[in-house]
Amino acid sequence: MHANLIAGDWVAGTDASPNINPSDTRDVVGLYAHANRAQAEDAVAAAHAAQPRWAAFTPQQRADALDRVGSEIIARQAELADLLAREEGKALPDARGEVLRAGHIFKFFAGEALRVGGELLASTRPGMSVEITREPVGVVGIITPWNFPLAIPAWKIAPALACGNAVVFKPAELVPACAWALAEMLSRAGLPPGTFNLVMGRGREVGQVLLDDPRVHAITFTGSEATGRKVAQAAVSRPGAMPKFQLEMGGKNPLVVLDDADLDVAVECAINGAFYATGQRCTASSRLIVTDGIHDRFVAAMTARMAALTVGDARATGTVIGPVVDATQLAQDMAYIALGRSEGGHLAFGGEAMAELSGQPGFYLQPTLFTHTLNHMRINREEIFGPVACVIRVGDANEALAVANDTPYGLSAGVVTTSLREATRFKRELQAGMVMVNAPTAGVDAHAPFGGRKASSFGPREQGRYAAEFFTTVKTSYVQA
Ligand code: ADP
């Protein structure tokens, strides 16, 4: 049994759930405790008590602790990637990349701990100086989804700690193993007990405590739009001080392919963006907006390339696309595939789930491509979160831009073109937090700001130096000489 980490102690839960391998549902990764409400409250109390001690550590001490975690993650890359692939179903090469990224994030924020600074302004009043400093926000509640079991926790936990905050971390129910491994490393990193707490369990129970408890000063959330809105509602309904909150939610990211695109680049961007990580990325390209002159060649090349993508056990050599994460997500993907057909989309490739592969029962789904779709169809409006992409044919670049922006979301958007003029125009005009030119919509650098516009995000950007906006609070001091 893997326990919760509360106030520096490993605490058994009131119940536990088995962690199932989606590549082989007979394989149980382990048993992971569920915290109850009282235990989650204990974790908040512990964080509240520990935070001033952690904030009083020198920046170098905080940097050293985070750097140790980063080094250990990188040293254990193969083992952690295997665990990640086993519990989440991400193909091993992608899982290895995610582990490395998590390690690099801890190392980046180790450096940031030393760079928390301020500003000195000249005052409009004689003899006065204006100092702008950054202080920790206090206790940060971290609620994460299952699709990046190490990287998303890393990019919230590392900056929170670097800035001197204490943390209560509630991972997604489906991926407790990576969360537990990270917590175990943090438990040995030299933080005062209670600075970092892990509470596993259900969102409505354990997550809700983080939303309601007045000792939690900030909540950073990544997950579905529906839950994100609940987080926001809970935050603004809290009596007294409202917590700071930051939300990363859905996407319906367009990849525009223009007539002058290099076809190979376009196909690689689309294959990677739509299907890698089984399409389970909020930055996945689910809308492929293709102009008339290249449309037929693009669709032919896509389907040929898709036929060569190996679907299989996430940990098997040669697998490019692992299984869908669980039965519920697979049912959602299949419902959208049925909907796409009934809305008039033409199923150009895939669409079949496989209950078994090489004798292993798992949640396998072929990469799926719809053509002849229109932007107003529900399959082009709603986030599917699976290996399903839709081609939308358009007349020219102007129409492509209009269709790309005609969506409630605005996380990532891409364009494939050899024209500098078009690349520049799309980079300026695409209404998204991240724009990719001749690159997949998914796949970002660990030190650059991450986040979206419209219904995709709320609050300051995550990652890189921009993370400090959320994890610190600004103080302006006026000093008369
Ligand atoms: P996903 O299924 O993509 O992970 P969800 O929005 O369902 O998206 O879940 C994201 C995270 O939010 C998970 O850790 C989940 O447990 C948590 N969560 C779900 N409901 C609530 C809630 N009412 N309060 C707080 N956290 C919640």
Coordinates of C-alpha atoms and ligand atoms in Angstrom, one line a residue:
M1 CA 0.0 0.0 0.0
H2 CA 1.3 3.4 -1.0
A3 CA 0.4 6.0 1.7
N4 CA -0.2 9.8 1.7
L5 CA 2.5 12.2 2.8
I6 CA 1.1 14.4 5.5
A7 CA 3.3 16.6 7.8
G8 CA 6.3 14.5 6.9
D9 CA 4.7 11.2 7.8
W10 CA 3.4 8.4 5.6
V11 CA -0.3 8.1 6.5
A12 CA -2.5 5.2 5.4
G13 CA -5.8 6.2 3.9
T14 CA -9.3 5.1 4.8
D15 CA -9.6 3.2 1.6
A16 CA -7.5 2.5 -1.5
S17 CA -7.8 1.8 -5.2
P18 CA -5.8 -0.4 -7.4
N19 CA -3.9 1.4 -10.2
I20 CA -4.6 -0.5 -13.4
N21 CA -2.2 -0.6 -16.4
P22 CA -4.3 0.5 -19.5
S23 CA -2.0 -1.6 -21.8
D24 CA -2.9 -4.8 -19.9
T25 CA -5.8 -4.5 -17.5
R26 CA -4.7 -7.7 -15.7
D27 CA -1.7 -5.8 -14.4
V28 CA -2.1 -3.9 -11.2
V29 CA 0.6 -1.3 -10.8
G30 CA 0.0 -1.0 -7.0
L31 CA -2.5 0.0 -4.3
Y32 CA -2.7 3.7 -3.5
A33 CA -4.4 5.1 -0.5
H34 CA -7.2 7.6 -0.6
A35 CA -7.1 10.4 1.9
N36 CA -10.3 11.5 3.5
R37 CA -11.4 15.0 4.2
A38 CA -9.9 15.1 7.7
Q39 CA -6.6 13.9 6.4
A40 CA -6.6 16.5 3.6
E41 CA -7.3 19.1 6.3
D42 CA -4.4 17.8 8.3
A43 CA -2.2 18.3 5.2
V44 CA -3.4 21.9 4.9
A45 CA -2.7 22.5 8.6
A46 CA 0.8 21.0 8.2
A47 CA 1.6 23.1 5.2
H48 CA 0.3 26.2 7.0
A49 CA 2.6 25.5 9.9
A50 CA 5.6 24.7 7.8
Q51 CA 5.5 27.5 5.3
P52 CA 7.2 30.2 7.4
R53 CA 10.1 27.8 8.1
W54 CA 10.5 27.0 4.5
A55 CA 10.3 30.7 3.5
A56 CA 13.0 31.4 6.0
F57 CA 15.4 29.0 4.3
T58 CA 18.0 30.8 2.3
P59 CA 17.4 30.9 -1.5
Q60 CA 20.5 28.7 -1.9
Q61 CA 19.0 26.1 0.5
R62 CA 15.8 26.1 -1.5
A63 CA 17.7 25.9 -4.7
D64 CA 19.8 22.9 -3.5
A65 CA 16.7 21.0 -2.4
L66 CA 15.0 21.4 -5.8
D67 CA 18.2 20.7 -7.6
R68 CA 18.6 17.4 -5.7
V69 CA 15.1 16.3 -6.8
G70 CA 15.8 17.3 -10.4
S71 CA 19.0 15.3 -10.4
E72 CA 17.3 12.3 -9.0
I73 CA 14.5 12.4 -11.5
I74 CA 17.0 12.5 -14.3
A75 CA 19.2 9.7 -12.8
R76 CA 16.1 7.5 -12.5
Q77 CA 14.8 8.3 -16.0
A78 CA 14.5 4.7 -17.2
E79 CA 12.7 3.5 -14.1
L80 CA 10.3 6.4 -13.9
A81 CA 9.5 6.3 -17.6
D82 CA 8.6 2.7 -17.3
L83 CA 6.3 3.5 -14.3
L84 CA 4.7 6.4 -16.2
A85 CA 4.1 4.3 -19.4
R86 CA 2.7 1.4 -17.2
E87 CA 0.2 3.5 -15.3
E88 CA -0.8 6.1 -18.0
G89 CA -0.2 4.3 -21.3
K90 CA 2.1 6.8 -22.8
A91 CA 4.5 5.2 -25.3
L92 CA 7.9 4.7 -23.7
P93 CA 9.9 7.2 -25.9
D94 CA 7.3 9.9 -24.9
A95 CA 7.4 8.8 -21.3
R96 CA 11.2 9.1 -21.2
G97 CA 10.9 12.6 -22.7
E98 CA 8.4 13.6 -20.0
V99 CA 10.6 12.3 -17.2
L100 CA 13.6 14.3 -18.5
R101 CA 11.4 17.3 -18.8
A102 CA 10.2 17.0 -15.2
G103 CA 13.9 16.8 -14.1
H104 CA 14.8 19.9 -16.1
I105 CA 11.8 21.8 -14.6
F106 CA 13.1 21.1 -11.1
K107 CA 16.6 22.3 -12.1
F108 CA 15.2 25.4 -13.8
F109 CA 13.3 26.4 -10.7
A110 CA 16.2 25.6 -8.5
G111 CA 17.9 28.4 -10.3
E112 CA 14.8 30.6 -10.1
A113 CA 14.8 30.3 -6.3
L114 CA 18.0 32.4 -6.5
R115 CA 16.5 34.9 -8.9
V116 CA 13.4 36.0 -7.0
G117 CA 14.1 39.7 -7.1
G118 CA 12.3 43.1 -7.2
E119 CA 12.4 46.6 -8.6
L120 CA 13.3 50.0 -7.2
L121 CA 11.4 52.9 -8.6
A122 CA 12.1 56.6 -8.4
S123 CA 9.2 58.2 -6.5
T124 CA 7.3 61.3 -7.6
R125 CA 7.9 62.6 -4.1
P126 CA 11.3 64.0 -3.0
G127 CA 13.3 61.7 -0.8
M128 CA 10.9 58.8 -1.2
S129 CA 11.9 55.5 -2.8
V130 CA 9.5 52.8 -4.0
E131 CA 10.5 49.2 -3.6
I132 CA 8.7 46.4 -5.3
T133 CA 9.4 43.0 -3.8
R134 CA 7.9 39.5 -4.2
E135 CA 6.8 37.4 -1.3
P136 CA 5.4 33.8 -1.2
V137 CA 1.6 33.5 -1.4
G138 CA 1.6 31.0 1.4
V139 CA 0.0 27.5 1.0
V140 CA -0.6 26.4 -2.6
G141 CA -3.1 23.7 -3.4
I142 CA -2.1 21.8 -6.5
I143 CA -4.7 19.8 -8.5
T144 CA -3.5 17.9 -11.6
P145 CA -4.9 15.7 -14.4
W146 CA -3.7 12.3 -15.5
N147 CA -2.3 13.0 -19.0
F148 CA 1.2 14.3 -17.8
P149 CA 1.6 12.4 -14.5
L150 CA 5.1 13.8 -13.8
A151 CA 5.5 17.0 -16.0
I152 CA 2.4 18.9 -14.8
P153 CA 3.0 18.2 -11.1
A154 CA 6.6 19.2 -11.6
W155 CA 5.7 22.5 -13.3
K156 CA 3.4 23.4 -10.4
I157 CA 5.3 22.0 -7.4
A158 CA 8.8 23.2 -8.4
P159 CA 7.9 26.9 -8.8
A160 CA 5.6 26.9 -5.8
L161 CA 8.5 25.6 -3.6
A162 CA 11.1 27.8 -5.3
C163 CA 9.1 30.9 -4.4
G164 CA 8.9 29.8 -0.7
N165 CA 5.4 28.4 -0.6
A166 CA 4.2 25.2 1.1
V167 CA 2.3 22.7 -1.0
V168 CA -0.6 20.3 -0.7
F169 CA -0.7 18.2 -3.9
K170 CA -3.8 16.3 -5.1
P171 CA -2.9 14.2 -8.2
A172 CA -5.5 12.7 -10.6
E173 CA -7.0 9.4 -9.4
L174 CA -5.7 7.5 -12.4
V175 CA -2.0 8.3 -11.9
P176 CA -1.1 8.0 -8.3
A177 CA 2.2 6.1 -8.9
C178 CA 4.1 8.9 -10.5
A179 CA 2.8 11.3 -7.9
W180 CA 3.8 9.0 -5.1
A181 CA 7.3 8.6 -6.6
L182 CA 7.7 12.4 -6.8
A183 CA 6.5 12.8 -3.3
E184 CA 8.9 10.2 -2.1
M185 CA 11.8 12.1 -3.6
L186 CA 10.6 15.3 -2.2
S187 CA 10.3 13.7 1.3
R188 CA 14.1 13.1 1.2
A189 CA 15.1 16.5 -0.3
G190 CA 15.6 18.4 3.0
L191 CA 12.4 20.4 3.2
P192 CA 10.9 21.0 6.7
P193 CA 8.2 18.3 7.4
G194 CA 4.9 19.6 6.1
T195 CA 6.3 21.8 3.4
F196 CA 5.2 19.3 0.8
N197 CA 2.2 17.1 1.3
L198 CA 0.6 14.5 -0.9
V199 CA -3.1 13.6 -0.6
M200 CA -4.4 11.1 -3.1
G201 CA -8.0 10.5 -3.7
R202 CA -11.2 11.8 -5.2
G203 CA -11.5 15.3 -6.6
R204 CA -14.9 15.9 -5.0
E205 CA -13.6 14.9 -1.6
V206 CA -9.9 15.7 -1.3
G207 CA -9.7 18.3 -4.0
Q208 CA -12.7 20.1 -2.5
V209 CA -10.9 20.6 0.8
L210 CA -8.2 22.5 -1.0
L211 CA -10.9 24.7 -2.6
D212 CA -12.7 25.4 0.7
D213 CA -10.0 25.6 3.4
P214 CA -9.2 29.3 4.1
R215 CA -5.6 28.3 4.9
V216 CA -5.0 27.5 1.2
H217 CA -4.0 30.8 -0.3
A218 CA -3.7 29.8 -4.0
I219 CA -5.0 27.0 -6.1
T220 CA -3.4 25.9 -9.4
F221 CA -5.5 23.6 -11.5
T222 CA -5.1 21.7 -14.7
G223 CA -7.9 19.5 -16.0
S224 CA -11.3 19.7 -17.7
E225 CA -13.1 23.0 -18.3
A226 CA -16.1 21.8 -16.3
T227 CA -14.0 21.1 -13.2
G228 CA -12.0 24.3 -13.8
R229 CA -15.2 26.3 -13.6
K230 CA -16.0 24.6 -10.3
V231 CA -12.6 25.6 -8.9
A232 CA -13.3 29.2 -9.9
Q233 CA -16.8 29.2 -8.4
A234 CA -15.5 27.7 -5.2
A235 CA -12.7 30.2 -5.0
V236 CA -14.9 33.3 -5.5
S237 CA -17.6 31.9 -3.1
R238 CA -15.2 31.5 -0.2
P239 CA -16.1 33.8 2.6
G240 CA -13.5 36.3 3.5
A241 CA -10.2 36.2 1.5
M242 CA -10.5 34.7 -1.9
P243 CA -7.7 32.4 -2.9
K244 CA -5.7 33.2 -6.0
F245 CA -6.4 30.7 -8.7
Q246 CA -5.0 29.6 -12.0
L247 CA -6.7 27.3 -14.5
E248 CA -5.4 25.4 -17.5
M249 CA -8.3 23.6 -19.2
G250 CA -9.3 22.4 -22.6
G251 CA -8.2 23.0 -26.2
K252 CA -9.5 22.5 -29.7
N253 CA -6.2 23.4 -31.3
P254 CA -6.0 24.1 -35.1
L255 CA -3.2 23.2 -37.3
V256 CA -3.4 25.1 -40.6
V257 CA -1.8 23.6 -43.7
L258 CA -1.5 26.1 -46.5
D259 CA -1.0 25.3 -50.2
D260 CA 2.7 26.2 -50.2
A261 CA 3.5 23.9 -47.2
D262 CA 6.2 21.3 -47.4
L263 CA 4.0 18.2 -47.4
D264 CA 6.3 16.1 -45.3
V265 CA 6.5 18.8 -42.7
A266 CA 2.8 19.2 -42.7
V267 CA 2.1 15.4 -42.2
E268 CA 4.8 15.0 -39.5
C269 CA 3.3 18.0 -37.6
A270 CA -0.2 16.6 -37.9
I271 CA 0.7 13.1 -37.0
N272 CA 2.7 14.2 -33.9
G273 CA 0.3 16.8 -32.8
A274 CA -2.9 14.8 -33.3
F275 CA -1.9 11.2 -32.3
Y276 CA 1.3 11.1 -30.2
A277 CA 0.5 10.5 -26.5
T278 CA -2.7 9.0 -27.9
G279 CA -4.0 12.5 -28.6
Q280 CA -4.4 12.9 -24.9
R281 CA -2.8 16.4 -24.7
C282 CA -4.6 19.6 -24.2
T283 CA -2.3 21.0 -26.9
A284 CA -3.2 18.2 -29.4
S285 CA -4.1 19.3 -33.0
S286 CA -7.7 18.1 -33.3
R287 CA -8.7 20.4 -36.2
L288 CA -6.5 20.1 -39.3
I289 CA -7.5 23.1 -41.5
V290 CA -6.2 22.5 -45.0
T291 CA -6.5 24.7 -48.1
D292 CA -7.9 23.4 -51.4
G293 CA -4.6 23.1 -53.4
I294 CA -2.9 20.7 -51.0
H295 CA -6.0 19.0 -49.4
D296 CA -6.1 15.8 -51.4
R297 CA -2.3 15.2 -51.3
F298 CA -2.3 15.9 -47.6
V299 CA -5.2 13.5 -46.8
A300 CA -3.5 10.7 -48.9
A301 CA -0.2 11.2 -47.2
M302 CA -1.8 11.3 -43.8
T303 CA -3.7 8.1 -44.2
A304 CA -0.6 6.3 -45.6
R305 CA 1.4 7.6 -42.6
M306 CA -1.3 6.6 -40.1
A307 CA -1.3 3.0 -41.4
A308 CA 2.4 2.8 -40.4
L309 CA 1.8 4.0 -36.8
T310 CA 2.1 1.0 -34.4
V311 CA -0.6 0.9 -31.7
G312 CA 0.4 -1.3 -28.8
D313 CA 1.5 -1.8 -25.2
A314 CA 3.0 1.5 -24.1
R315 CA 6.2 -0.3 -23.0
A316 CA 6.7 -2.6 -26.0
T317 CA 9.5 -1.8 -28.4
G318 CA 8.2 -0.1 -31.5
T319 CA 5.0 1.2 -30.1
V320 CA 4.2 4.7 -31.2
I321 CA 0.7 5.0 -29.9
G322 CA -0.2 3.5 -26.5
P323 CA -3.7 2.7 -25.2
V324 CA -6.3 5.2 -24.1
V325 CA -6.0 5.9 -20.4
D326 CA -9.1 4.0 -19.2
A327 CA -12.6 2.7 -20.1
T328 CA -14.4 5.9 -19.5
Q329 CA -12.1 7.9 -21.8
L330 CA -12.3 5.2 -24.4
A331 CA -16.1 5.3 -24.2
Q332 CA -16.0 9.1 -24.7
D333 CA -13.7 8.7 -27.7
M334 CA -16.0 6.1 -29.3
A335 CA -19.0 8.2 -28.6
Y336 CA -17.4 11.1 -30.5
I337 CA -16.4 8.8 -33.4
A338 CA -20.0 7.7 -33.7
L339 CA -21.1 11.4 -33.5
G340 CA -18.6 12.4 -36.2
R341 CA -20.2 9.8 -38.5
S342 CA -23.7 10.9 -37.7
E343 CA -22.8 14.5 -38.3
G344 CA -21.6 13.7 -41.8
G345 CA -17.9 13.3 -41.3
H346 CA -16.2 10.8 -43.6
L347 CA -14.1 8.3 -41.6
A348 CA -10.9 8.3 -43.7
F349 CA -8.9 6.1 -41.3
G350 CA -9.3 4.2 -38.0
G351 CA -12.3 4.4 -35.7
E352 CA -12.0 0.9 -34.3
A353 CA -11.3 0.1 -30.7
M354 CA -9.5 -3.2 -29.9
A355 CA -10.3 -4.9 -26.7
E356 CA -7.2 -7.0 -26.9
L357 CA -3.8 -6.7 -28.6
S358 CA -1.4 -9.7 -28.7
G359 CA -3.5 -11.4 -26.1
Q360 CA -3.4 -8.4 -23.7
P361 CA -6.7 -6.9 -22.7
G362 CA -6.4 -3.1 -22.9
F363 CA -8.0 0.2 -24.0
Y364 CA -6.6 0.2 -27.5
L365 CA -7.9 2.6 -30.2
Q366 CA -6.7 3.1 -33.8
P367 CA -5.7 6.7 -34.7
T368 CA -8.7 8.1 -36.3
L369 CA -9.1 10.7 -39.1
F370 CA -12.3 12.3 -40.3
T371 CA -12.4 14.3 -43.5
H372 CA -15.2 16.4 -45.1
T373 CA -16.0 17.9 -41.7
L374 CA -17.2 21.4 -41.0
N375 CA -16.1 23.7 -38.2
H376 CA -19.5 24.0 -36.6
M377 CA -19.8 20.2 -36.1
R378 CA -19.6 19.1 -32.5
I379 CA -16.5 17.0 -33.2
N380 CA -14.8 20.3 -34.2
R381 CA -16.2 22.3 -31.3
E382 CA -15.7 20.0 -28.3
E383 CA -12.5 18.5 -26.9
I384 CA -12.4 14.8 -27.5
F385 CA -9.1 14.1 -25.8
G386 CA -8.2 11.0 -27.8
P387 CA -6.4 10.0 -31.0
V388 CA -9.1 11.6 -33.2
A389 CA -8.5 14.4 -35.7
C390 CA -10.8 16.1 -38.2
V391 CA -9.8 17.7 -41.6
I392 CA -11.6 20.9 -42.4
R393 CA -11.2 21.9 -46.1
V394 CA -11.0 25.6 -46.8
G395 CA -10.7 27.8 -49.9
D396 CA -7.7 29.9 -49.0
A397 CA -5.5 31.3 -46.2
N398 CA -8.0 33.9 -45.2
E399 CA -10.7 31.4 -44.6
A400 CA -8.2 29.1 -42.8
L401 CA -7.3 31.9 -40.4
A402 CA -11.0 32.7 -39.7
V403 CA -11.8 29.0 -39.1
A404 CA -8.8 28.5 -36.9
N405 CA -9.9 31.3 -34.7
D406 CA -13.6 30.3 -34.7
T407 CA -13.5 28.2 -31.5
P408 CA -14.2 28.8 -27.8
Y409 CA -10.7 27.7 -27.0
G410 CA -7.3 29.4 -27.5
L411 CA -4.5 27.2 -26.1
S412 CA -2.2 26.4 -29.0
A413 CA -2.4 26.9 -32.8
G414 CA -0.1 26.0 -35.7
V415 CA 0.5 26.9 -39.3
V416 CA 2.6 25.0 -41.9
T417 CA 3.8 27.2 -44.7
T418 CA 7.0 28.1 -46.6
S419 CA 5.9 31.7 -46.9
L420 CA 7.5 34.1 -44.5
R421 CA 4.6 36.5 -45.1
E422 CA 1.9 34.0 -44.2
A423 CA 3.9 32.7 -41.2
T424 CA 4.2 36.2 -39.9
R425 CA 0.5 36.9 -40.5
F426 CA -0.7 33.8 -38.8
K427 CA 1.8 34.3 -35.9
R428 CA 0.2 37.7 -35.3
E429 CA -3.4 36.8 -35.9
L430 CA -3.9 33.4 -34.4
Q431 CA -5.9 33.9 -31.1
A432 CA -4.0 31.4 -29.0
G433 CA -1.5 31.5 -26.1
M434 CA 1.0 29.5 -28.1
V435 CA 1.6 29.6 -31.8
M436 CA 3.7 27.1 -33.7
V437 CA 5.1 27.7 -37.2
N438 CA 6.1 24.5 -39.0
A439 CA 6.0 22.7 -35.7
P440 CA 3.4 20.5 -34.0
T441 CA 0.9 22.3 -31.8
A442 CA 2.0 20.1 -28.9
G443 CA 5.5 19.9 -27.5
V444 CA 6.8 22.9 -25.6
D445 CA 10.0 24.0 -24.0
A446 CA 10.2 23.6 -20.2
H447 CA 11.6 27.1 -19.6
A448 CA 9.1 29.1 -21.7
P449 CA 5.7 30.4 -20.6
F450 CA 2.8 28.0 -21.1
G451 CA -0.9 28.9 -21.3
G452 CA -3.8 29.9 -23.4
R453 CA -6.6 32.4 -24.0
K454 CA -10.4 32.3 -24.1
A455 CA -12.0 29.2 -22.5
S456 CA -8.6 27.4 -22.3
S457 CA -7.0 29.2 -19.4
F458 CA -7.5 31.7 -16.6
G459 CA -4.9 33.5 -14.7
P460 CA -1.1 34.0 -15.1
R461 CA 1.0 31.8 -17.4
E462 CA 2.7 28.7 -16.0
Q463 CA 6.4 27.8 -16.4
G464 CA 9.6 29.7 -17.0
R465 CA 10.1 33.1 -15.3
Y466 CA 6.4 33.9 -15.8
A467 CA 5.5 31.3 -13.2
A468 CA 6.5 33.8 -10.4
E469 CA 3.4 35.9 -11.3
F470 CA 1.2 33.2 -9.7
F471 CA 3.4 31.8 -7.0
T472 CA 4.4 35.2 -5.4
T473 CA 2.5 38.2 -4.3
V474 CA 3.9 41.7 -4.9
K475 CA 4.5 44.1 -2.2
T476 CA 5.1 47.8 -2.9
S477 CA 6.9 49.6 -0.1
Y478 CA 7.4 53.4 0.2
V479 CA 10.4 54.5 2.1
Q480 CA 11.0 58.2 3.1
A481 CA 14.7 58.9 3.6
Ligands
ADP1 P1 -9.2 15.0 -16.2 O1 -10.2 13.8 -16.2 O2 -8.9 15.5 -17.5 O3 -8.1 14.8 -15.3 P2 -10.9 16.5 -14.4 O4 -11.2 17.9 -14.5 O5 -11.9 15.5 -14.2 O6 -10.0 16.3 -15.7 O7 -9.8 16.3 -13.2 C1 -8.7 17.1 -13.0 C2 -8.4 17.1 -11.5 O8 -9.4 17.8 -10.8 C3 -8.3 15.7 -10.9 O9 -7.2 15.6 -10.0 C4 -9.6 15.5 -10.2 O10 -9.5 14.6 -9.1 C5 -9.8 16.9 -9.7 N1 -11.2 17.3 -9.4 C6 -12.3 16.8 -10.0 N2 -13.4 17.3 -9.4 C7 -13.0 18.1 -8.4 C8 -13.7 19.0 -7.5 N3 -15.0 19.1 -7.4 N4 -12.9 19.7 -6.7 C9 -11.6 19.7 -6.8 N5 -10.9 18.9 -7.6 C10 -11.6 18.1 -8.4

